[in-house]
Structures are given as C-alpha cells and as structure tokens.
Amino acid sequence: MTGAVADWLGGACLLAGALLSLAAGIGVMRFPDVLSRMHAATKPQVLGVLLLITGLALRLRTGSDLGMIMLVAIFQLATAPVSAQMIGRAAYRSGRIDRDLLDADELAGR
C-alpha cells in the first residue's frame, strides 16, 4: 500500500513540476524586460525541476537512482541563481534595463 501512495504522490509532483516549468517557459517568452524574464527563468523553473526530481525519486526509489537525482538537484540549486545574478548584472551594465523600474539601485555607484 505504501508503494501506491508514493506513486500517486510522485505523479502529483511530476504534474505540478511540469506545470511550473511550462509557466516559466511562457514567462520567458512573454515578459517584456530582462529582469522579469530573469525572474521567470529562475523562480518557477527551479521549483518545477525540484518537483520533477521529487516525483522521480518517489517513483524510482532505488539507491543509485536517488544518488543521481540528488546530484541533479544540487547542481540545479547551485547554478540557476548564480546564472540569473550574472545575467541581471550584465543587463544592468550594458544598459538594457529600465532603471525607473528598480525599487533600489545598489549598483548605481559602481
């Protein structure tokens, strides 16, 4: 009985992760500026991938698979925020953002 519950939870996580990843992709295509696109590319996408990974872990449940899934999760958490930071900084330095949209501008003096 526990396997069936884990399979259902895994399926729900897979579905939720797929929907969040789809929302991230739509946001990247539809949002007007770099900062909005950067937000869409990182926040829902990372959560979507983590839900997909959780769903896979609940469905597979073997030691070697769980180890590989954990490595993918760690790599995703380490790279997505750093890449978004670098994209945002490059867009700021190249003047491709509307500075009127910023609430605070910590890079103005640099």
Coordinates of C-alpha atoms in Angstrom, one line a residue:
M1 CA 0.0 0.0 0.0
T2 CA 2.9 2.4 0.7
G3 CA 4.2 2.0 -2.8
A4 CA 0.8 3.0 -4.3
V5 CA 0.7 6.2 -2.2
A6 CA 4.3 7.0 -3.1
D7 CA 3.4 6.5 -6.8
W8 CA 0.4 8.8 -6.6
L9 CA 2.4 11.5 -4.7
G10 CA 5.2 11.1 -7.3
G11 CA 2.7 11.6 -10.1
A12 CA 1.3 14.7 -8.5
C13 CA 4.8 16.1 -8.1
L14 CA 5.6 15.3 -11.7
L15 CA 2.4 17.1 -12.9
A16 CA 3.0 20.1 -10.6
G17 CA 6.6 20.4 -11.7
A18 CA 5.7 20.1 -15.4
L19 CA 3.1 22.9 -15.0
L20 CA 5.6 25.2 -13.2
S21 CA 8.2 24.6 -15.8
L22 CA 5.7 25.4 -18.5
A23 CA 4.7 28.6 -16.7
A24 CA 8.4 29.5 -16.5
G25 CA 8.8 28.9 -20.3
I26 CA 5.8 31.0 -21.1
G27 CA 7.0 33.8 -18.8
V28 CA 10.4 33.9 -20.5
M29 CA 8.7 34.2 -23.9
R30 CA 6.0 36.7 -22.8
F31 CA 7.6 39.1 -20.2
P32 CA 8.8 42.4 -21.7
D33 CA 12.1 43.1 -20.0
V34 CA 15.2 41.3 -18.9
L35 CA 14.5 41.5 -15.1
S36 CA 11.1 40.0 -15.5
R37 CA 12.4 37.2 -17.8
M38 CA 15.2 36.5 -15.4
H39 CA 12.7 36.1 -12.6
A40 CA 10.5 33.8 -14.7
A41 CA 13.6 31.7 -15.7
T42 CA 14.7 31.1 -12.2
K43 CA 12.0 31.0 -9.6
P44 CA 9.2 28.8 -11.0
Q45 CA 11.7 26.8 -13.1
V46 CA 13.8 25.8 -10.2
L47 CA 10.8 24.8 -8.1
G48 CA 9.4 23.0 -11.1
V49 CA 12.6 21.0 -11.6
L50 CA 12.8 20.2 -7.9
L51 CA 9.2 18.9 -8.0
L52 CA 10.0 16.8 -11.1
I53 CA 13.0 15.4 -9.3
T54 CA 11.0 14.7 -6.2
G55 CA 8.4 12.9 -8.3
L56 CA 11.1 10.8 -9.9
A57 CA 12.6 10.0 -6.6
L58 CA 9.2 8.8 -5.3
R59 CA 8.6 6.7 -8.4
L60 CA 12.1 5.1 -8.7
R61 CA 13.1 4.5 -5.1
T62 CA 16.4 2.8 -5.7
G63 CA 19.7 3.8 -4.2
S64 CA 21.7 4.5 -7.3
D65 CA 18.8 6.5 -8.9
L66 CA 18.3 8.5 -5.7
G67 CA 22.0 9.4 -5.7
M68 CA 21.9 10.6 -9.3
I69 CA 18.7 12.6 -8.6
M70 CA 20.3 14.2 -5.6
L71 CA 23.3 15.3 -7.7
V72 CA 21.0 16.9 -10.3
A73 CA 19.0 18.7 -7.6
I74 CA 22.2 20.1 -6.0
F75 CA 23.5 21.2 -9.4
Q76 CA 20.2 22.9 -10.3
L77 CA 20.1 24.8 -7.0
A78 CA 23.8 25.9 -7.4
T79 CA 23.7 27.1 -11.0
A80 CA 20.3 28.7 -11.6
P81 CA 20.5 31.5 -9.0
V82 CA 24.2 32.3 -10.0
S83 CA 23.4 32.4 -13.7
A84 CA 20.4 34.7 -13.0
Q85 CA 22.6 37.0 -11.0
M86 CA 25.2 37.2 -13.8
I87 CA 22.5 37.8 -16.4
G88 CA 21.0 40.6 -14.3
R89 CA 24.4 42.2 -13.7
A90 CA 25.3 42.0 -17.4
A91 CA 22.0 43.5 -18.4
Y92 CA 22.4 46.3 -15.9
R93 CA 26.0 47.1 -17.1
S94 CA 25.0 47.1 -20.8
G95 CA 22.1 49.4 -20.1
R96 CA 19.4 47.0 -21.3
I97 CA 17.2 47.5 -18.2
D98 CA 14.8 50.4 -17.5
R99 CA 16.3 51.9 -14.3
D100 CA 12.9 53.6 -13.5
L101 CA 11.5 50.1 -12.7
L102 CA 14.1 49.5 -10.0
D103 CA 13.0 50.0 -6.4
A104 CA 16.6 50.2 -5.2
D105 CA 19.7 50.6 -7.2
E106 CA 22.6 49.2 -5.3
L107 CA 24.9 49.2 -8.3
A108 CA 24.5 52.9 -9.2
G109 CA 27.8 54.0 -7.6
R110 CA 29.8 51.2 -9.1

